[in-house]
Amino acid sequence: MPKLNWIETLNEETQWTSQADALDWLYKLTGLKLSVSTEELGSFFEQLQFIREQVTSLHFGETLALDALQKRLEGVGLAIHEGYANDGLPLLMARRASNSDSDVLRSVCDTLLMQFAAFLSDTVEADSAPGIVRCEGLFREGKKERKRLGALVNERESAWRAELALLQEAESDVVEEIQRCEDLFIFSAKAKFCSDACRFSTFQITKQLKDPGYMKEKQRRYRNRKEKQ
């Protein structure tokens, strides 16, 4: 499993459909089956949501909640994680008050916040363009199918969707079931998609929206090939 990283954690969260998924991820990360309360796990999700909101504000050039970030960082100390070679936790972690399950979760939570704060500091001090972007990939998913806990329930989703001309130009009854991939990554002039699968899915949806007969023709050619085999 890759080392704990705030961007990858936000991306992982978008695939979780229940708190059990989060606990399973934490088990793979730490090697511990954590027994924590619903409230404690809720605080973990709330921390991820706060980071996600700041990412959105940064990307769109809005005011950052730096005072709130400072308050969250108060009392957070650093420590060397001795078991770093054997699990998904990095060498530098937020210090644990104890080895209790609650404090292990809090340490993971605070470590993500520290990592994000360091990234934010580098970006703001450089006075550069927002350094984080979102995959431009598209996929189909109706509202009734939507069960994930991550970005698609974010109130700011409309702002991310507005970046893609195709979603603005398509007819409303068609575009409702087309979602934008939720994966975030550091800006690169050549990178628009998080994976080849996302690029391929987007190509198909784009073709279908611009040419409604595209998929029917593609399926017809496929059936013809199968019949000739």
XYZ file of N, CA and C in Angstrom:
687
model
N 0.840 -1.195 0.000
C 0.000 0.000 0.000
C 0.879 1.250 0.000
N 0.581 2.277 -0.835
C 1.367 3.520 -0.850
C 1.309 4.207 0.504
N 2.322 5.023 0.780
C 2.360 5.762 2.030
C 1.210 6.769 2.111
N 0.796 7.049 3.331
C -0.281 8.003 3.589
C 0.012 9.338 2.915
N -0.942 9.826 2.146
C -0.790 11.079 1.413
C -2.151 11.746 1.324
N -2.212 13.052 1.559
C -3.508 13.727 1.663
C -4.292 13.720 0.345
N -3.603 13.878 -0.787
C -4.327 13.860 -2.064
C -4.901 12.476 -2.326
N -4.063 11.452 -2.147
C -4.521 10.090 -2.402
C -5.643 9.695 -1.447
N -5.610 10.226 -0.233
C -6.676 9.912 0.727
C -8.001 10.519 0.283
N -7.977 11.757 -0.200
C -9.204 12.361 -0.733
C -9.731 11.549 -1.907
N -8.836 11.070 -2.753
C -9.256 10.262 -3.891
C -9.827 8.917 -3.443
N -9.218 8.338 -2.430
C -9.736 7.074 -1.887
C -11.138 7.273 -1.322
N -11.342 8.391 -0.618
C -12.627 8.643 0.044
C -13.789 8.640 -0.942
N -13.544 9.083 -2.176
C -14.634 9.165 -3.147
C -15.159 7.793 -3.544
N -14.439 6.736 -3.187
C -14.890 5.379 -3.506
C -15.574 4.694 -2.322
N -15.531 5.318 -1.152
C -16.138 4.710 0.030
C -17.644 4.901 0.010
N -18.365 3.855 0.335
C -19.830 3.935 0.398
C -20.350 3.790 1.819
N -19.462 3.508 2.760
C -19.890 3.335 4.148
C -18.702 3.570 5.069
N -18.964 3.690 6.356
C -17.883 3.843 7.326
C -17.015 2.589 7.365
N -17.610 1.450 7.038
C -16.843 0.199 7.023
C -15.726 0.265 5.987
N -15.985 0.926 4.866
C -14.948 1.078 3.838
C -13.781 1.896 4.381
N -14.094 2.935 5.141
C -13.045 3.764 5.725
C -12.222 2.958 6.735
N -12.883 2.156 7.548
C -12.183 1.337 8.533
C -11.305 0.292 7.852
N -11.779 -0.250 6.745
C -10.980 -1.221 5.994
C -9.728 -0.546 5.433
N -9.878 0.678 4.933
C -8.734 1.429 4.419
C -7.740 1.708 5.548
N -8.245 2.079 6.711
C -7.378 2.343 7.861
C -6.639 1.081 8.305
N -7.291 -0.056 8.182
C -6.649 -1.330 8.534
C -5.480 -1.611 7.590
N -5.713 -1.410 6.294
C -4.640 -1.632 5.317
C -3.501 -0.649 5.529
N -3.834 0.544 5.970
C -2.835 1.590 6.186
C -1.987 1.327 7.420
N -2.648 0.983 8.516
C -1.958 0.877 9.808
C -1.666 -0.555 10.249
N -2.378 -1.512 9.669
C -2.250 -2.892 10.122
C -3.042 -3.159 11.386
N -3.884 -2.202 11.785
C -4.676 -2.315 13.009
C -6.163 -2.274 12.696
N -6.928 -3.147 13.318
C -8.383 -3.096 13.200
C -8.882 -2.122 14.270
N -9.023 -0.884 13.896
C -9.357 0.160 14.860
C -10.803 0.055 15.322
N -10.990 0.161 16.622
C -12.326 0.201 17.206
C -12.543 1.616 17.737
N -13.256 2.411 16.947
C -13.487 3.810 17.308
C -14.975 4.106 17.235
N -15.376 5.163 17.886
C -16.797 5.507 17.925
C -17.236 6.146 16.607
N -18.545 6.179 16.419
C -19.100 6.834 15.234
C -18.715 8.312 15.211
N -18.692 8.937 16.386
C -18.332 10.353 16.483
C -16.876 10.578 16.086
N -15.997 9.689 16.515
C -14.575 9.826 16.179
C -14.346 9.639 14.686
N -15.018 8.681 14.104
C -14.898 8.470 12.664
C -15.522 9.644 11.905
N -16.595 10.192 12.485
C -17.217 11.362 11.882
C -16.270 12.549 11.852
N -15.451 12.706 12.889
C -14.466 13.786 12.927
C -13.408 13.597 11.839
N -13.076 12.344 11.568
C -12.135 12.040 10.489
C -12.704 12.480 9.140
N -13.970 12.145 8.886
C -14.621 12.555 7.643
C -14.739 14.074 7.558
N -15.012 14.697 8.692
C -15.142 16.154 8.708
C -13.814 16.819 8.373
N -12.725 16.226 8.834
C -11.402 16.758 8.506
C -11.124 16.657 7.009
N -11.483 15.526 6.409
C -11.307 15.356 4.968
C -12.153 16.366 4.206
N -13.366 16.602 4.689
C -14.239 17.565 4.025
C -13.653 18.974 4.104
N -13.074 19.320 5.236
C -12.449 20.635 5.388
C -11.313 20.799 4.393
N -10.461 19.784 4.280
C -9.350 19.853 3.331
C -9.882 19.980 1.903
N -10.912 19.212 1.594
C -11.488 19.264 0.247
C -12.040 20.658 -0.055
N -12.671 21.273 0.923
C -13.214 22.625 0.737
C -12.100 23.634 0.482
N -10.969 23.472 1.177
C -9.852 24.385 0.964
C -9.201 24.173 -0.399
N -9.162 22.921 -0.844
C -8.663 22.626 -2.190
C -9.516 23.347 -3.229
N -10.830 23.286 -3.054
C -11.744 23.954 -3.980
C -11.521 25.458 -3.976
N -11.391 26.044 -2.788
C -11.159 27.479 -2.680
C -9.840 27.866 -3.328
N -8.805 27.068 -3.103
C -7.504 27.340 -3.703
C -7.582 27.298 -5.223
N -8.228 26.270 -5.733
C -8.309 26.085 -7.183
C -9.039 27.238 -7.865
N -10.107 27.722 -7.227
C -10.912 28.765 -7.840
C -10.521 30.175 -7.384
N -9.379 30.288 -6.692
C -8.873 31.590 -6.317
C -9.696 32.302 -5.265
N -10.318 31.542 -4.377
C -11.162 32.121 -3.332
C -10.388 32.241 -2.017
N -10.966 32.942 -1.065
C -10.322 33.140 0.231
C -10.199 31.822 0.986
N -9.019 31.547 1.489
C -8.775 30.320 2.249
C -9.099 30.523 3.722
N -9.541 29.471 4.370
C -9.876 29.538 5.802
C -8.614 29.291 6.617
N -7.676 30.223 6.554
C -6.381 30.038 7.215
C -6.503 30.068 8.739
N -7.414 30.888 9.259
C -7.612 30.923 10.715
C -8.130 29.579 11.219
N -9.064 28.998 10.463
C -9.606 27.695 10.845
C -8.531 26.620 10.743
N -7.682 26.724 9.727
C -6.584 25.769 9.570
C -5.609 25.886 10.741
N -5.296 27.122 11.121
C -4.398 27.348 12.251
C -4.969 26.744 13.533
N -6.255 26.923 13.755
C -6.888 26.390 14.961
C -6.825 24.867 14.984
N -7.014 24.253 13.824
C -6.963 22.790 13.753
C -5.552 22.266 14.012
N -4.560 23.074 13.694
C -3.170 22.648 13.863
C -2.636 22.881 15.274
N -3.369 23.639 16.079
C -2.919 23.929 17.442
C -2.767 22.641 18.256
N -1.635 22.512 18.884
C -1.404 21.343 19.722
C -0.927 20.115 18.976
N -0.816 20.193 17.654
C -0.341 19.049 16.878
C 1.179 19.040 16.871
N 1.761 17.967 17.387
C 3.218 17.838 17.404
C 3.690 16.820 16.390
N 4.987 16.759 16.164
C 5.573 15.827 15.197
C 6.292 14.703 15.916
N 6.339 13.559 15.254
C 7.040 12.412 15.816
C 7.515 11.521 14.677
N 8.583 10.773 14.927
C 9.076 9.793 13.963
C 8.318 8.490 14.181
N 7.726 7.996 13.113
C 6.968 6.752 13.215
C 7.917 5.579 13.028
N 8.141 4.812 14.079
C 9.153 3.756 14.067
C 8.822 2.602 13.128
N 7.540 2.358 12.901
C 7.186 1.215 12.057
C 6.987 1.575 10.606
N 7.576 2.670 10.163
C 7.286 3.187 8.825
C 7.632 2.217 7.700
N 8.600 1.337 7.934
C 9.020 0.433 6.852
C 8.038 -0.713 6.647
N 7.127 -0.911 7.580
C 6.274 -2.094 7.537
C 4.804 -1.803 7.260
N 4.454 -0.554 7.085
C 3.053 -0.237 6.841
C 2.938 0.987 5.951
N 1.721 1.525 5.831
C 1.492 2.640 4.938
C 1.671 3.994 5.581
N 2.173 4.054 6.798
C 2.357 5.330 7.486
C 3.729 5.916 7.171
N 3.815 7.221 6.961
C 5.098 7.847 6.628
C 6.015 7.959 7.832
N 7.262 8.293 7.575
C 8.241 8.433 8.658
C 7.853 9.557 9.606
N 7.420 10.704 9.071
C 7.041 11.847 9.890
C 5.529 11.891 10.064
N 5.106 11.790 11.302
C 3.679 11.723 11.618
C 3.318 12.762 12.683
N 2.018 13.012 12.817
C 1.533 13.767 13.973
C 1.695 12.885 15.206
N 2.153 13.480 16.290
C 2.440 12.712 17.493
C 1.167 12.122 18.097
N 1.257 10.874 18.567
C 0.136 10.226 19.252
C 0.208 10.521 20.745
N -0.935 10.775 21.338
C -0.979 10.944 22.789
C -0.811 9.598 23.486
N -1.235 8.521 22.801
C -1.111 7.169 23.333
C -1.234 6.201 22.154
N -1.229 4.923 22.443
C -1.393 3.920 21.384
C -2.834 3.428 21.284
N -3.748 4.156 21.895
C -5.153 3.760 21.803
C -5.643 3.899 20.365
N -6.693 3.178 20.019
C -7.248 3.249 18.672
C -7.687 4.669 18.328
N -8.257 5.354 19.298
C -8.709 6.724 19.072
C -7.548 7.641 18.720
N -6.416 7.464 19.402
C -5.267 8.324 19.150
C -4.543 7.950 17.862
N -4.607 6.688 17.487
C -4.054 6.292 16.187
C -4.833 6.987 15.073
N -6.162 6.966 15.173
C -6.996 7.642 14.184
C -6.725 9.141 14.177
N -6.601 9.733 15.350
C -6.335 11.171 15.441
C -4.985 11.507 14.810
N -4.001 10.646 15.000
C -2.683 10.870 14.421
C -2.743 10.849 12.892
N -3.481 9.892 12.351
C -3.651 9.826 10.895
C -4.345 11.088 10.400
N -5.388 11.469 11.092
C -6.176 12.649 10.746
C -5.320 13.913 10.755
N -4.537 14.097 11.808
C -3.697 15.290 11.935
C -2.535 15.270 10.950
N -2.034 14.077 10.632
C -0.945 13.973 9.654
C -1.409 14.445 8.281
N -2.614 14.072 7.899
C -3.168 14.526 6.622
C -3.284 16.045 6.599
N -3.715 16.612 7.725
C -3.856 18.065 7.807
C -2.499 18.750 7.699
N -1.479 18.207 8.359
C -0.135 18.779 8.286
C 0.413 18.706 6.864
N 0.208 17.575 6.211
C 0.674 17.435 4.829
C 0.018 18.479 3.929
N -1.297 18.654 4.111
C -1.995 19.641 3.293
C -1.509 21.045 3.602
N -1.296 21.353 4.881
C -0.826 22.681 5.274
C 0.533 22.976 4.645
N 1.411 21.972 4.579
C 2.724 22.160 3.971
C 2.578 22.449 2.477
N 1.698 21.702 1.823
C 1.438 21.943 0.402
C 0.877 23.347 0.189
N -0.068 23.725 1.026
C -0.706 25.030 0.903
C 0.314 26.148 1.108
N 1.213 25.968 2.064
C 2.242 26.964 2.330
C 3.136 27.168 1.111
N 3.573 26.078 0.504
C 4.427 26.173 -0.683
C 3.712 26.877 -1.823
N 2.426 26.565 -1.997
C 1.657 27.131 -3.101
C 1.407 28.625 -2.901
N 0.989 29.011 -1.692
C 0.661 30.412 -1.410
C 1.917 31.276 -1.413
N 3.003 30.800 -0.800
C 4.226 31.579 -0.719
C 4.844 31.807 -2.093
N 4.651 30.857 -2.996
C 5.207 30.995 -4.342
C 4.382 31.957 -5.186
N 3.201 32.342 -4.660
C 2.298 33.236 -5.373
C 2.047 32.719 -6.784
N 1.862 31.417 -6.889
C 1.695 30.790 -8.191
C 0.227 30.491 -8.454
N -0.062 30.025 -9.664
C -1.419 29.589 -9.986
C -1.744 28.373 -9.131
N -3.036 28.122 -8.875
C -3.403 26.943 -8.083
C -2.678 25.699 -8.573
N -2.046 24.980 -7.647
C -1.206 23.856 -8.036
C -1.913 22.528 -8.055
N -3.217 22.518 -7.855
C -3.932 21.253 -7.841
C -5.138 21.349 -8.761
N -5.361 20.301 -9.504
C -6.467 20.260 -10.461
C -7.231 18.957 -10.285
N -8.330 18.860 -11.018
C -9.159 17.661 -10.936
C -9.237 17.000 -12.298
N -9.266 15.702 -12.294
C -9.342 14.929 -13.529
C -10.533 15.406 -14.364
N -10.350 15.491 -15.673
C -11.412 15.933 -16.568
C -12.195 14.758 -17.140
N -12.010 13.602 -16.554
C -12.705 12.405 -17.018
C -14.194 12.426 -16.725
N -14.955 11.747 -17.570
C -16.398 11.650 -17.422
C -16.807 10.188 -17.305
N -17.863 9.938 -16.531
C -18.429 8.591 -16.432
C -19.920 8.715 -16.193
N -20.626 7.646 -16.475
C -22.080 7.662 -16.316
C -22.486 7.089 -14.963
N -23.343 7.830 -14.269
C -23.891 7.364 -12.998
C -25.117 8.197 -12.674
N -26.271 7.554 -12.635
C -27.498 8.259 -12.303
C -27.564 8.606 -10.828
N -28.422 9.547 -10.484
C -28.536 9.978 -9.086
C -28.926 8.829 -8.161
N -29.783 7.915 -8.647
C -30.229 6.810 -7.809
C -29.101 5.822 -7.531
N -28.084 5.805 -8.393
C -26.958 4.897 -8.211
C -25.917 5.469 -7.261
N -25.965 6.744 -6.993
C -24.917 7.446 -6.267
C -24.948 7.100 -4.784
N -23.938 6.397 -4.323
C -23.901 5.976 -2.929
C -22.597 6.350 -2.234
N -21.688 6.968 -2.948
C -20.385 7.258 -2.373
C -20.450 8.415 -1.385
N -19.418 8.513 -0.534
C -19.400 9.515 0.528
C -18.619 10.771 0.150
N -17.931 10.757 -0.983
C -16.968 11.804 -1.291
C -17.478 13.004 -2.047
N -16.715 13.413 -3.039
C -16.881 14.731 -3.653
C -18.229 14.970 -4.306
N -18.887 13.951 -4.796
C -20.130 14.175 -5.523
C -21.255 14.704 -4.646
N -21.093 14.657 -3.345
C -22.104 15.237 -2.465
C -21.688 16.647 -2.027
N -20.540 17.095 -2.530
C -20.039 18.412 -2.195
C -20.918 19.489 -2.815
N -21.282 20.500 -2.027
C -22.111 21.587 -2.539
C -21.429 22.355 -3.665
N -20.108 22.266 -3.743
C -19.362 23.000 -4.755
C -19.184 22.214 -6.049
N -19.822 21.067 -6.170
C -19.632 20.233 -7.358
C -19.988 20.971 -8.639
N -20.982 21.849 -8.586
C -21.400 22.575 -9.787
C -20.266 23.438 -10.340
N -19.417 23.970 -9.458
C -18.298 24.798 -9.916
C -17.278 23.961 -10.679
N -17.022 22.752 -10.195
C -16.092 21.869 -10.900
C -16.676 21.446 -12.251
N -17.956 21.157 -12.281
C -18.592 20.732 -13.528
C -18.585 21.863 -14.562
N -18.692 23.088 -14.081
C -18.751 24.234 -14.992
C -17.444 24.420 -15.759
N -16.365 23.803 -15.301
C -15.088 23.909 -16.005
C -15.100 23.160 -17.336
N -15.974 22.192 -17.471
C -15.986 21.355 -18.672
C -17.094 21.815 -19.613
N -16.695 22.321 -20.773
C -17.649 22.871 -21.738
C -18.678 21.827 -22.162
N -18.248 20.586 -22.272
C -19.156 19.536 -22.741
C -20.359 19.382 -21.817
N -20.139 19.510 -20.496
C -21.232 19.372 -19.543
C -22.154 20.585 -19.570
N -21.654 21.708 -20.029
C -22.485 22.904 -20.128
C -23.289 22.925 -21.416
N -22.767 22.286 -22.459
C -23.409 22.318 -23.761
C -24.438 21.209 -23.953
N -24.280 20.102 -23.236
C -25.186 18.966 -23.418
C -26.577 19.272 -22.869
N -27.576 18.580 -23.392
C -28.948 18.768 -22.932
C -29.072 18.308 -21.479
N -29.873 19.028 -20.711
C -29.955 18.793 -19.267
C -30.403 17.376 -18.912
N -31.347 16.816 -19.673
C -31.843 15.478 -19.336
C -30.801 14.399 -19.620
N -29.829 14.713 -20.464
C -28.774 13.761 -20.782
C -27.609 13.899 -19.809
N -27.266 15.131 -19.471
C -26.068 15.410 -18.684
C -26.229 15.050 -17.210
N -27.430 14.880 -16.726
C -27.650 14.579 -15.306
C -26.970 13.286 -14.866
N -26.901 12.304 -15.757
C -26.295 11.028 -15.377
C -24.806 10.971 -15.714
N -24.272 12.047 -16.245
C -22.847 12.101 -16.563
C -22.131 12.852 -15.446
N -21.167 12.189 -14.808
C -20.440 12.767 -13.689
C -18.991 13.027 -14.070
N -18.383 13.965 -13.380
C -16.964 14.240 -13.568
C -16.155 13.420 -12.574
N -15.084 12.815 -13.053
C -14.210 12.042 -12.168
C -13.764 12.918 -11.006
N -13.670 12.337 -9.836
C -13.382 13.094 -8.624
C -11.907 13.136 -8.239
N -11.053 12.440 -8.956
C -9.646 12.367 -8.564
C -8.937 13.709 -8.735
N -8.151 14.056 -7.729
C -7.341 15.273 -7.729
C -5.884 14.916 -7.978
N -5.133 15.835 -8.571
C -3.699 15.635 -8.710
C -3.005 16.972 -8.897
N -1.686 16.976 -8.672
C -0.888 18.188 -8.829
C -0.864 18.571 -10.308
N -0.990 19.860 -10.575
C -1.080 20.344 -11.944
C 0.117 19.921 -12.796
N -0.192 19.489 -14.003
C 0.810 19.192 -15.014
C 0.229 19.611 -16.350
N 1.015 20.297 -17.161
C 0.508 20.815 -18.432
C 0.011 19.704 -19.345
N 0.533 18.493 -19.176
C 0.180 17.385 -20.065
C -0.904 16.479 -19.491
N -1.230 16.646 -18.227
C -2.148 15.716 -17.566
C -3.560 16.279 -17.470
N -4.525 15.553 -18.025
C -5.930 15.913 -17.897
C -6.733 14.794 -17.256
N -6.198 13.574 -17.338
C -6.928 12.410 -16.839
C -6.084 11.654 -15.813
N -6.773 10.994 -14.883
C -6.078 10.258 -13.833
C -5.642 8.870 -14.282
N -6.230 8.372 -15.380
C -5.915 7.015 -15.834
C -6.341 6.841 -17.289
N -5.842 5.763 -17.916
C -6.246 5.444 -19.284
C -7.726 5.072 -19.338
N -8.210 4.408 -18.286
C -9.620 4.024 -18.241
C -10.517 5.258 -18.260
N -10.110 6.293 -17.535
C -10.887 7.530 -17.479
C -10.837 8.237 -18.837
N -9.681 8.221 -19.462
C -9.536 8.850 -20.783
C -10.437 8.141 -21.801
N -10.480 6.816 -21.767
C -11.281 6.051 -22.718
C -12.774 6.290 -22.497
N -13.198 6.287 -21.221
C -14.605 6.521 -20.903
C -15.036 7.907 -21.389
N -14.175 8.889 -21.195
C -14.479 10.259 -21.616
C -14.592 10.364 -23.129
N -13.713 9.661 -23.837
C -13.745 9.658 -25.298
C -15.087 9.110 -25.799
N -15.534 8.022 -25.208
C -16.798 7.418 -25.637
C -17.985 8.339 -25.357
N -18.020 8.928 -24.166
C -19.125 9.820 -23.810
C -19.126 11.059 -24.693
N -17.946 11.608 -24.952
C -17.849 12.782 -25.813
C -18.371 12.485 -27.209
N -17.970 11.345 -27.752
C -18.426 10.956 -29.086
C -19.935 10.779 -29.109
N -20.466 10.168 -28.062
C -21.906 9.899 -28.027
C -22.709 11.189 -27.910
N -22.210 12.135 -27.117
C -22.936 13.399 -26.964
C -22.906 14.225 -28.248
N -21.781 14.180 -28.943
C -21.666 14.944 -30.177
C -22.283 14.226 -31.366
N -22.354 12.906 -31.257
C -22.945 12.102 -32.328
C -23.790 11.009 -31.688
N -25.079 11.256 -31.429
C -25.949 10.299 -30.734
C -25.965 8.908 -31.352
N -25.666 8.786 -32.638
C -25.688 7.472 -33.286
C -24.394 6.716 -33.143
N -23.393 7.328 -32.455
C -22.065 6.716 -32.349
C -22.105 5.350 -31.665
N -22.737 5.263 -30.502
C -22.749 4.007 -29.756
C -23.542 2.929 -30.478
N -24.657 3.312 -31.106
C -25.445 2.329 -31.844
C -24.640 1.745 -32.992
N -23.896 2.609 -33.683
C -23.077 2.143 -34.790
C -21.932 1.264 -34.286
N -21.356 1.644 -33.183
C -20.278 0.854 -32.610
C -20.774 -0.527 -32.201
N -21.959 -0.595 -31.586
C -22.531 -1.878 -31.184
C -22.881 -2.727 -32.400
N -23.353 -2.059 -33.477
C -23.697 -2.784 -34.696
C -22.456 -3.430 -35.296
N -21.345 -2.693 -35.352
C -20.106 -3.238 -35.897
C -19.595 -4.391 -35.042
N -19.761 -4.256 -33.727
C -19.327 -5.321 -32.829
C -20.121 -6.599 -33.072
N -21.450 -6.467 -33.215
C -22.291 -7.645 -33.479
C -21.923 -8.297 -34.803
N -21.628 -7.489 -35.799
C -21.249 -8.036 -37.103
C -19.955 -8.832 -37.017
N -18.991 -8.332 -36.231
C -17.728 -9.053 -36.075
C -17.959 -10.382 -35.367
N -18.819 -10.358 -34.343
C -19.092 -11.591 -33.594
C -19.766 -12.625 -34.478
N -20.668 -12.186 -35.363
C -21.391 -13.109 -36.239
C -20.476 -13.752 -37.268
N -19.419 -13.045 -37.631
C -18.491 -13.562 -38.642
C -17.451 -14.501 -38.046
N -17.348 -14.516 -36.714
C -16.351 -15.377 -36.071
C -16.776 -16.846 -36.062
